[in-house]
CSV table of N, CA and C and ligand atoms in Angstrom, one decimal:
chain,number,residue,atom,x,y,z
A,13,UNK,N,0.8,-1.2,0.0
A,13,UNK,CA,0.0,0.0,0.0
A,13,UNK,C,0.9,1.2,0.0
A,14,UNK,N,0.6,2.2,-1.0
A,14,UNK,CA,1.5,3.4,-1.0
A,14,UNK,C,1.3,4.3,0.2
A,15,UNK,N,2.3,5.0,0.5
A,15,UNK,CA,2.2,6.0,1.6
A,15,UNK,C,1.4,7.1,1.2
A,16,UNK,N,0.5,7.7,2.0
A,16,UNK,CA,-0.2,8.9,1.7
A,16,UNK,C,0.8,10.1,1.4
A,17,UNK,N,0.4,11.0,0.6
A,17,UNK,CA,1.3,12.1,0.3
A,17,UNK,C,1.6,12.9,1.6
A,18,UNK,N,2.8,13.3,1.6
A,18,UNK,CA,3.2,14.1,2.8
A,18,UNK,C,2.6,15.5,2.7
A,19,UNK,N,2.3,16.1,3.8
A,19,UNK,CA,1.7,17.4,3.9
A,19,UNK,C,2.5,18.4,3.1
A,20,UNK,N,3.8,18.4,3.3
A,20,UNK,CA,4.6,19.4,2.6
A,20,UNK,C,4.5,19.2,1.1
A,21,UNK,N,4.5,18.0,0.6
A,21,UNK,CA,4.4,17.8,-0.9
A,21,UNK,C,3.0,18.3,-1.4
A,22,UNK,N,2.0,18.0,-0.6
A,22,UNK,CA,0.6,18.4,-1.1
A,22,UNK,C,0.6,19.9,-1.1
A,23,UNK,N,1.1,20.6,-0.1
A,23,UNK,CA,1.0,22.1,-0.1
A,23,UNK,C,1.9,22.7,-1.3
A,24,UNK,N,3.0,22.0,-1.6
A,24,UNK,CA,3.8,22.5,-2.7
A,24,UNK,C,3.1,22.3,-4.0
A,25,UNK,N,2.5,21.2,-4.2
A,25,UNK,CA,1.7,21.0,-5.5
A,25,UNK,C,0.5,22.0,-5.6
A,26,UNK,N,-0.2,22.2,-4.5
A,26,UNK,CA,-1.3,23.1,-4.5
A,26,UNK,C,-0.8,24.5,-4.8
A,27,UNK,N,0.3,24.9,-4.3
A,27,UNK,CA,0.8,26.3,-4.6
A,27,UNK,C,1.2,26.4,-6.1
A,28,UNK,N,1.8,25.3,-6.6
A,28,UNK,CA,2.2,25.3,-8.0
A,28,UNK,C,1.0,25.4,-8.9
A,29,UNK,N,0.0,24.6,-8.6
A,29,UNK,CA,-1.2,24.7,-9.5
A,29,UNK,C,-2.0,26.0,-9.4
A,30,UNK,N,-1.9,26.6,-8.2
A,30,UNK,CA,-2.5,27.9,-8.0
A,30,UNK,C,-1.8,28.9,-8.9
A,31,UNK,N,-0.5,28.9,-8.9
A,31,UNK,CA,0.3,29.8,-9.7
A,31,UNK,C,0.0,29.6,-11.1
A,32,UNK,N,-0.1,28.3,-11.6
A,32,UNK,CA,-0.4,28.1,-13.0
A,32,UNK,C,-1.7,28.6,-13.4
A,33,UNK,N,-2.7,28.4,-12.5
A,33,UNK,CA,-4.1,28.9,-12.8
A,33,UNK,C,-4.1,30.5,-12.9
A,34,UNK,N,-3.4,31.1,-12.0
A,34,UNK,CA,-3.3,32.6,-11.9
A,34,UNK,C,-2.7,33.1,-13.2
A,35,UNK,N,-1.6,32.5,-13.6
A,35,UNK,CA,-0.9,32.9,-14.9
A,35,UNK,C,-1.8,32.7,-16.1
A,36,UNK,N,-2.5,31.6,-16.1
A,36,UNK,CA,-3.4,31.3,-17.2
A,36,UNK,C,-4.5,32.4,-17.3
A,37,UNK,N,-5.1,32.7,-16.2
A,37,UNK,CA,-6.1,33.7,-16.2
A,37,UNK,C,-5.6,35.1,-16.6
A,38,UNK,N,-4.4,35.4,-16.1
A,38,UNK,CA,-3.8,36.7,-16.5
A,38,UNK,C,-3.5,36.7,-18.0
A,39,UNK,N,-3.0,35.6,-18.5
A,39,UNK,CA,-2.7,35.5,-20.0
A,39,UNK,C,-4.0,35.7,-20.8
A,40,UNK,N,-5.1,35.1,-20.3
A,40,UNK,CA,-6.4,35.2,-21.1
A,40,UNK,C,-6.8,36.7,-21.1
A,41,UNK,N,-6.6,37.4,-19.9
A,41,UNK,CA,-7.0,38.8,-19.9
A,41,UNK,C,-6.1,39.6,-20.8
A,42,UNK,N,-4.8,39.3,-20.9
A,42,UNK,CA,-4.0,40.1,-21.8
A,42,UNK,C,-4.3,39.8,-23.3
A,43,UNK,N,-4.7,38.6,-23.6
A,43,UNK,CA,-5.1,38.3,-25.0
A,43,UNK,C,-6.4,39.1,-25.4
A,44,UNK,N,-7.3,39.4,-24.4
A,44,UNK,CA,-8.5,40.1,-24.7
A,44,UNK,C,-8.3,41.6,-24.9
A,45,UNK,N,-7.2,42.1,-24.4
A,45,UNK,CA,-7.1,43.6,-24.4
A,45,UNK,C,-7.2,44.2,-25.7
A,46,UNK,N,-6.7,43.7,-26.8
A,46,UNK,CA,-6.8,44.4,-28.1
A,46,UNK,C,-8.2,44.4,-28.6
A,47,UNK,N,-9.1,43.6,-28.1
A,47,UNK,CA,-10.5,43.6,-28.6
A,47,UNK,C,-11.3,44.6,-27.8
A,48,UNK,N,-12.1,45.5,-28.6
A,48,UNK,CA,-12.9,46.5,-27.8
A,48,UNK,C,-14.0,45.8,-27.1
A,49,UNK,N,-14.2,46.3,-25.8
A,49,UNK,CA,-15.3,45.8,-25.0
A,49,UNK,C,-16.7,46.3,-25.4
A,50,UNK,N,-16.7,47.5,-26.0
A,50,UNK,CA,-17.9,48.2,-26.4
A,50,UNK,C,-17.8,48.4,-27.9
A,51,UNK,N,-18.7,47.9,-28.7
A,51,UNK,CA,-18.7,48.0,-30.1
A,51,UNK,C,-19.6,49.2,-30.5
A,52,UNK,N,-19.2,49.9,-31.6
A,52,UNK,CA,-20.0,51.0,-32.0
A,52,UNK,C,-21.4,50.6,-32.4
A,53,UNK,N,-22.4,51.4,-32.0
A,53,UNK,CA,-23.8,51.1,-32.4
A,53,UNK,C,-24.2,51.6,-33.7
A,54,UNK,N,-25.4,51.4,-34.2
A,54,UNK,CA,-25.8,52.0,-35.4
A,54,UNK,C,-25.9,53.5,-35.3
A,55,UNK,N,-25.9,54.2,-36.5
A,55,UNK,CA,-26.0,55.7,-36.5
A,55,UNK,C,-27.4,56.0,-35.9
A,56,UNK,N,-27.4,57.0,-35.0
A,56,UNK,CA,-28.7,57.4,-34.4
A,56,UNK,C,-29.2,58.6,-35.0
A,57,UNK,N,-29.8,58.5,-36.2
A,57,UNK,CA,-30.4,59.6,-36.9
A,57,UNK,C,-31.9,59.3,-37.1
A,58,UNK,N,-32.7,60.2,-36.7
A,58,UNK,CA,-34.2,60.0,-36.6
A,58,UNK,C,-34.9,61.0,-37.5
A,59,UNK,N,-35.7,60.4,-38.4
A,59,UNK,CA,-36.5,61.3,-39.2
A,59,UNK,C,-37.9,61.5,-38.5
A,60,UNK,N,-38.3,62.7,-38.4
A,60,UNK,CA,-39.5,63.0,-37.6
A,60,UNK,C,-40.7,63.5,-38.4
A,61,UNK,N,-40.6,63.4,-39.7
A,61,UNK,CA,-41.8,63.8,-40.5
A,61,UNK,C,-41.8,65.2,-40.8
A,62,UNK,N,-43.0,65.6,-41.3
A,62,UNK,CA,-43.3,67.0,-41.7
A,62,UNK,C,-43.2,67.9,-40.5
A,63,UNK,N,-42.4,69.0,-40.6
A,63,UNK,CA,-42.4,70.0,-39.5
A,63,UNK,C,-43.7,70.5,-39.1
A,64,UNK,N,-44.6,70.6,-40.1
A,64,UNK,CA,-45.9,71.3,-39.8
A,64,UNK,C,-46.8,70.5,-38.8
A,65,UNK,N,-46.5,69.2,-38.6
A,65,UNK,CA,-47.3,68.4,-37.7
A,65,UNK,C,-47.0,68.8,-36.2
A,66,UNK,N,-45.9,69.6,-36.0
A,66,UNK,CA,-45.6,69.9,-34.6
A,66,UNK,C,-46.1,71.4,-34.3
A,67,UNK,N,-47.0,71.5,-33.4
A,67,UNK,CA,-47.6,72.8,-33.1
A,67,UNK,C,-46.6,73.7,-32.4
A,68,UNK,N,-46.7,75.0,-32.6
A,68,UNK,CA,-45.8,75.9,-31.9
A,68,UNK,C,-46.2,75.8,-30.4
A,69,UNK,N,-45.1,75.7,-29.6
A,69,UNK,CA,-45.3,75.5,-28.2
A,69,UNK,C,-45.4,74.0,-27.7
A,70,UNK,N,-45.2,73.1,-28.7
A,70,UNK,CA,-45.2,71.7,-28.4
A,70,UNK,C,-43.9,71.2,-27.8
A,71,UNK,N,-44.0,70.1,-27.0
A,71,UNK,CA,-42.8,69.4,-26.5
A,71,UNK,C,-43.2,67.9,-26.8
A,72,UNK,N,-42.4,67.3,-27.6
A,72,UNK,CA,-42.7,65.9,-28.0
A,72,UNK,C,-41.5,65.0,-27.5
A,73,UNK,N,-41.9,64.0,-26.7
A,73,UNK,CA,-40.8,63.0,-26.3
A,73,UNK,C,-40.6,62.0,-27.4
A,74,UNK,N,-39.4,61.8,-27.8
A,74,UNK,CA,-39.1,60.8,-28.8
A,74,UNK,C,-38.3,59.7,-28.1
A,75,UNK,N,-39.1,58.7,-27.6
A,75,UNK,CA,-38.6,57.7,-26.8
A,75,UNK,C,-37.5,56.9,-27.4
A,76,UNK,N,-37.7,56.5,-28.7
A,76,UNK,CA,-36.7,55.7,-29.3
A,76,UNK,C,-35.4,56.5,-29.5
A,77,UNK,N,-35.5,57.8,-29.8
A,77,UNK,CA,-34.3,58.6,-30.0
A,77,UNK,C,-33.6,59.0,-28.8
A,78,UNK,N,-34.3,59.0,-27.6
A,78,UNK,CA,-33.7,59.5,-26.4
A,78,UNK,C,-33.6,61.0,-26.4
A,79,UNK,N,-34.6,61.7,-26.8
A,79,UNK,CA,-34.6,63.2,-26.8
A,79,UNK,C,-36.0,63.7,-26.8
A,80,UNK,N,-36.1,65.0,-26.5
A,80,UNK,CA,-37.4,65.8,-26.6
A,80,UNK,C,-37.2,66.7,-27.8
A,81,UNK,N,-38.3,66.9,-28.6
A,81,UNK,CA,-38.3,67.8,-29.6
A,81,UNK,C,-39.2,69.0,-29.2
A,82,UNK,N,-38.7,70.2,-29.3
A,82,UNK,CA,-39.5,71.4,-28.9
A,82,UNK,C,-39.7,72.2,-30.1
A,83,UNK,N,-40.9,72.8,-30.2
A,83,UNK,CA,-41.1,73.8,-31.2
A,83,UNK,C,-41.6,75.1,-30.5
A,84,UNK,N,-41.0,76.2,-30.8
A,84,UNK,CA,-41.5,77.5,-30.3
A,84,UNK,C,-41.5,78.5,-31.5
A,85,UNK,N,-41.7,79.7,-31.2
A,85,UNK,CA,-41.9,80.7,-32.2
A,85,UNK,C,-40.7,80.8,-33.1
A,86,UNK,N,-39.5,80.6,-32.6
A,86,UNK,CA,-38.3,80.7,-33.3
A,86,UNK,C,-38.0,79.5,-34.2
A,87,UNK,N,-38.5,78.3,-33.8
A,87,UNK,CA,-38.2,77.1,-34.6
A,87,UNK,C,-38.2,75.9,-33.7
A,88,UNK,N,-37.3,75.0,-34.1
A,88,UNK,CA,-37.2,73.7,-33.4
A,88,UNK,C,-35.9,73.6,-32.6
A,89,UNK,N,-35.9,72.9,-31.5
A,89,UNK,CA,-34.7,72.4,-30.9
A,89,UNK,C,-34.9,71.1,-30.2
A,90,UNK,N,-33.8,70.3,-30.1
A,90,UNK,CA,-33.9,68.9,-29.5
A,90,UNK,C,-33.0,68.9,-28.4
A,91,UNK,N,-33.5,68.4,-27.2
A,91,UNK,CA,-32.6,68.2,-26.0
A,91,UNK,C,-32.7,66.7,-25.6
A,92,UNK,N,-31.5,66.2,-25.4
A,92,UNK,CA,-31.4,64.8,-24.9
A,92,UNK,C,-32.2,64.5,-23.7
A,93,UNK,N,-32.8,63.4,-23.6
A,93,UNK,CA,-33.5,63.0,-22.4
A,93,UNK,C,-32.8,62.0,-21.6
A,94,UNK,N,-31.5,61.9,-21.9
A,94,UNK,CA,-30.6,61.0,-21.1
A,94,UNK,C,-29.8,61.7,-20.1
A,95,UNK,N,-30.1,61.4,-18.8
A,95,UNK,CA,-29.4,62.1,-17.7
A,95,UNK,C,-27.9,62.0,-17.8
A,96,UNK,N,-27.2,63.1,-17.6
A,96,UNK,CA,-25.7,63.1,-17.7
A,96,UNK,C,-25.1,62.5,-16.4
A,97,UNK,N,-25.9,62.1,-15.5
A,97,UNK,CA,-25.3,61.4,-14.3
A,97,UNK,C,-25.0,59.9,-14.6
A,98,UNK,N,-26.0,59.1,-14.7
A,98,UNK,CA,-25.8,57.7,-15.0
A,98,UNK,C,-26.7,57.2,-16.1
A,99,UNK,N,-27.3,58.1,-16.8
A,99,UNK,CA,-28.0,57.6,-18.0
A,99,UNK,C,-29.5,57.3,-17.9
A,100,UNK,N,-30.1,57.7,-16.8
A,100,UNK,CA,-31.6,57.4,-16.7
A,100,UNK,C,-32.3,58.4,-17.6
A,101,UNK,N,-33.5,58.1,-17.9
A,101,UNK,CA,-34.3,58.9,-18.8
A,101,UNK,C,-35.0,60.0,-17.9
A,102,UNK,N,-34.8,61.2,-18.3
A,102,UNK,CA,-35.4,62.3,-17.5
A,102,UNK,C,-36.9,62.6,-17.9
A,103,UNK,N,-37.7,63.1,-17.0
A,103,UNK,CA,-39.0,63.5,-17.3
A,103,UNK,C,-39.1,65.0,-17.6
A,104,UNK,N,-40.0,65.4,-18.4
A,104,UNK,CA,-40.1,66.9,-18.7
A,104,UNK,C,-41.4,67.4,-18.2
A,105,UNK,N,-41.3,68.5,-17.6
A,105,UNK,CA,-42.6,69.2,-17.1
A,105,UNK,C,-42.5,70.6,-17.8
A,106,UNK,N,-43.6,70.9,-18.5
A,106,UNK,CA,-43.7,72.2,-19.2
A,106,UNK,C,-43.5,73.3,-18.3
A,107,UNK,N,-42.6,74.2,-18.7
A,107,UNK,CA,-42.3,75.4,-17.9
A,107,UNK,C,-41.4,75.2,-16.7
A,108,UNK,N,-41.1,74.0,-16.3
A,108,UNK,CA,-40.3,73.7,-15.1
A,108,UNK,C,-38.9,73.1,-15.5
A,109,UNK,N,-38.9,72.4,-16.6
A,109,UNK,CA,-37.6,71.8,-17.0
A,109,UNK,C,-37.7,70.2,-16.9
A,110,UNK,N,-36.6,69.7,-16.5
A,110,UNK,CA,-36.4,68.2,-16.5
A,110,UNK,C,-36.1,67.7,-15.2
A,111,UNK,N,-36.5,66.5,-14.8
A,111,UNK,CA,-36.2,65.9,-13.5
A,111,UNK,C,-35.8,64.4,-13.8
A,112,UNK,N,-34.8,64.0,-13.1
A,112,UNK,CA,-34.3,62.6,-13.2
A,112,UNK,C,-34.9,61.8,-12.1
A,113,UNK,N,-35.6,60.7,-12.4
A,113,UNK,CA,-36.2,60.0,-11.3
A,113,UNK,C,-35.2,59.1,-10.5
A,114,UNK,N,-34.0,59.0,-11.0
A,114,UNK,CA,-33.0,58.0,-10.4
A,114,UNK,C,-32.4,58.6,-9.1
A,115,UNK,N,-31.7,59.7,-9.3
A,115,UNK,CA,-31.0,60.3,-8.1
A,115,UNK,C,-31.3,61.7,-7.9
A,116,UNK,N,-32.4,62.2,-8.5
A,116,UNK,CA,-32.9,63.5,-8.2
A,116,UNK,C,-32.2,64.7,-8.9
A,117,UNK,N,-31.5,64.5,-10.0
A,117,UNK,CA,-31.0,65.7,-10.7
A,117,UNK,C,-32.1,66.4,-11.3
A,118,UNK,N,-31.9,67.7,-11.4
A,118,UNK,CA,-32.9,68.6,-12.0
A,118,UNK,C,-32.2,69.5,-13.0
A,119,UNK,N,-32.9,69.8,-14.1
A,119,UNK,CA,-32.4,70.6,-15.2
A,119,UNK,C,-33.4,71.7,-15.5
A,120,UNK,N,-32.9,72.8,-15.9
A,120,UNK,CA,-33.8,73.9,-16.3
A,120,UNK,C,-34.4,73.6,-17.7
A,121,UNK,N,-35.3,74.5,-18.2
A,121,UNK,CA,-35.9,74.2,-19.4
A,121,UNK,C,-34.9,74.2,-20.6
A,122,UNK,N,-33.7,74.8,-20.4
A,122,UNK,CA,-32.7,74.6,-21.5
A,122,UNK,C,-31.7,73.5,-21.2
A,123,UNK,N,-31.9,72.7,-20.2
A,123,UNK,CA,-31.1,71.6,-19.9
A,123,UNK,C,-30.0,71.9,-18.9
A,124,UNK,N,-29.9,73.1,-18.4
A,124,UNK,CA,-28.8,73.4,-17.5
A,124,UNK,C,-29.1,72.7,-16.1
A,125,UNK,N,-28.0,72.2,-15.5
A,125,UNK,CA,-28.2,71.5,-14.2
A,125,UNK,C,-28.5,72.6,-13.2
A,126,UNK,N,-29.6,72.3,-12.4
A,126,UNK,CA,-30.0,73.2,-11.3
A,126,UNK,C,-30.0,72.4,-10.0
A,127,UNK,N,-29.7,71.2,-10.0
A,127,UNK,CA,-29.7,70.4,-8.8
A,127,UNK,C,-29.3,69.0,-9.0
A,128,UNK,N,-28.8,68.3,-7.9
A,128,UNK,CA,-28.5,66.9,-8.0
A,128,UNK,C,-27.1,66.6,-8.5
A,129,UNK,N,-26.8,65.3,-8.6
A,129,UNK,CA,-25.5,64.9,-9.0
A,129,UNK,C,-25.1,65.0,-10.4
A,130,UNK,N,-25.9,65.4,-11.3
A,130,UNK,CA,-25.6,65.4,-12.8
A,130,UNK,C,-24.4,66.3,-13.0
A,131,UNK,N,-23.4,65.8,-13.7
A,131,UNK,CA,-22.2,66.7,-13.8
A,131,UNK,C,-22.2,67.6,-15.0
A,132,UNK,N,-23.2,67.5,-15.9
A,132,UNK,CA,-23.3,68.4,-17.1
A,132,UNK,C,-24.7,68.6,-17.5
A,133,UNK,N,-24.9,69.6,-18.3
A,133,UNK,CA,-26.2,69.9,-18.8
A,133,UNK,C,-26.7,68.8,-19.8
A,134,UNK,N,-28.0,68.8,-20.0
A,134,UNK,CA,-28.5,67.9,-21.1
A,134,UNK,C,-28.1,68.5,-22.4
A,135,UNK,N,-27.5,67.7,-23.3
A,135,UNK,CA,-27.0,68.2,-24.6
A,135,UNK,C,-28.1,68.5,-25.5
A,136,UNK,N,-27.9,69.6,-26.3
A,136,UNK,CA,-28.8,69.9,-27.4
A,136,UNK,C,-28.3,69.2,-28.6
A,137,UNK,N,-29.2,68.7,-29.4
A,137,UNK,CA,-28.9,67.8,-30.6
A,137,UNK,C,-29.1,68.5,-31.9
A,138,UNK,N,-28.4,68.1,-32.9
A,138,UNK,CA,-28.4,68.7,-34.2
A,138,UNK,C,-29.7,68.3,-34.9
A,139,UNK,N,-30.3,69.3,-35.5
A,139,UNK,CA,-31.5,69.1,-36.3
A,139,UNK,C,-31.2,69.7,-37.7
A,140,UNK,N,-31.6,68.9,-38.7
A,140,UNK,CA,-31.5,69.3,-40.1
A,140,UNK,C,-32.8,69.0,-40.9
A,141,UNK,N,-32.9,69.4,-42.1
A,141,UNK,CA,-34.0,69.0,-42.9
A,141,UNK,C,-33.5,68.0,-43.9
A,142,UNK,N,-34.1,66.8,-43.9
A,142,UNK,CA,-33.6,65.8,-44.8
A,142,UNK,C,-34.0,66.1,-46.2
A,143,UNK,N,-33.4,65.5,-47.2
A,143,UNK,CA,-33.7,65.8,-48.6
A,143,UNK,C,-35.2,65.5,-49.0
A,144,UNK,N,-35.8,64.7,-48.2
A,144,UNK,CA,-37.3,64.4,-48.5
A,144,UNK,C,-38.2,65.3,-47.7
A,145,UNK,N,-37.7,66.4,-47.1
A,145,UNK,CA,-38.5,67.4,-46.4
A,145,UNK,C,-38.9,67.0,-45.0
A,146,UNK,N,-38.3,66.1,-44.4
A,146,UNK,CA,-38.6,65.7,-43.0
A,146,UNK,C,-37.6,66.3,-42.1
A,147,UNK,N,-38.1,66.6,-40.9
A,147,UNK,CA,-37.1,67.0,-39.8
A,147,UNK,C,-36.3,65.8,-39.5
A,148,UNK,N,-35.0,66.0,-39.2
A,148,UNK,CA,-34.1,64.9,-38.9
A,148,UNK,C,-33.2,65.3,-37.8
A,149,UNK,N,-33.2,64.5,-36.7
A,149,UNK,CA,-32.4,64.8,-35.6
A,149,UNK,C,-31.2,63.7,-35.6
A,150,UNK,N,-30.0,64.3,-35.4
A,150,UNK,CA,-28.9,63.4,-35.3
A,150,UNK,C,-28.5,63.4,-33.8
A,151,UNK,N,-28.8,62.2,-33.2
A,151,UNK,CA,-28.6,62.1,-31.8
A,151,UNK,C,-27.2,61.9,-31.4
A,152,UNK,N,-26.3,61.8,-32.4
A,152,UNK,CA,-24.9,61.6,-32.2
A,152,UNK,C,-24.2,63.0,-32.2
A,153,UNK,N,-24.8,64.0,-32.7
A,153,UNK,CA,-24.2,65.3,-32.9
A,153,UNK,C,-24.8,66.4,-32.0
A,154,UNK,N,-23.9,67.0,-31.2
A,154,UNK,CA,-24.4,68.0,-30.3
A,154,UNK,C,-24.2,69.4,-30.9
A,155,UNK,N,-25.1,70.3,-30.5
A,155,UNK,CA,-24.9,71.7,-31.0
A,155,UNK,C,-24.9,72.6,-29.7
A,156,UNK,N,-24.4,73.8,-29.8
A,156,UNK,CA,-24.4,74.7,-28.6
A,156,UNK,C,-25.9,74.9,-28.1
A,157,UNK,N,-26.0,75.1,-26.8
A,157,UNK,CA,-27.3,75.4,-26.2
A,157,UNK,C,-27.8,76.6,-26.8
A,158,UNK,N,-29.1,76.6,-27.2
A,158,UNK,CA,-29.7,77.8,-27.8
A,158,UNK,C,-29.8,77.8,-29.3
A,159,UNK,N,-29.2,76.7,-29.9
A,159,UNK,CA,-29.2,76.6,-31.3
A,159,UNK,C,-30.7,76.2,-31.7
A,160,UNK,N,-31.2,77.0,-32.6
A,160,UNK,CA,-32.6,76.8,-33.1
A,160,UNK,C,-32.6,76.5,-34.6
A,161,UNK,N,-33.4,75.5,-34.9
A,161,UNK,CA,-33.5,75.2,-36.4
A,161,UNK,C,-34.8,75.8,-36.9
A,162,UNK,N,-34.6,76.8,-37.8
A,162,UNK,CA,-35.7,77.5,-38.3
A,162,UNK,C,-36.2,76.8,-39.6
A,163,UNK,N,-37.5,76.8,-39.7
A,163,UNK,CA,-38.1,76.2,-40.9
A,163,UNK,C,-38.8,77.3,-41.7
B,226,FES,S1,-29.0,59.1,-13.4
B,226,FES,FE1,-30.0,61.0,-13.2
B,226,FES,S2,-29.4,61.7,-11.3
B,226,FES,FE2,-28.4,59.8,-11.4
């Protein structure tokens, strides 16, 4: 009958296998580094139809696009509905601005931070007229606050 392994031999083998497992895991991590963890998504351009369908004074939430479309006497502007803190969707209240339900950030009617942990204002998004006569918002492209698209 063979002798049971000595305690010192067992601990030595366990340490050796632990070191091999740690090196293998580290090597797997190094091999993954060149691959991007986040892949680019599709272009986020949204056609919103005939401008005439939006009444002066209207605020329309575009859920799929992640923004609000506003029309006033000067024209159109689009403000992101994605909170700049951790990305929750903000709610809009006419005349009061925006409020984030997650951690309480509040934004004025032009998206300026007026309270809470949000580190930056809600971005204004680019609006253009598409060749087929529809309003088009590019949710990837920001414009300076106050930029109005006139029709
Ligand atoms: S995600 Fe809006 S306040 Fe945190």
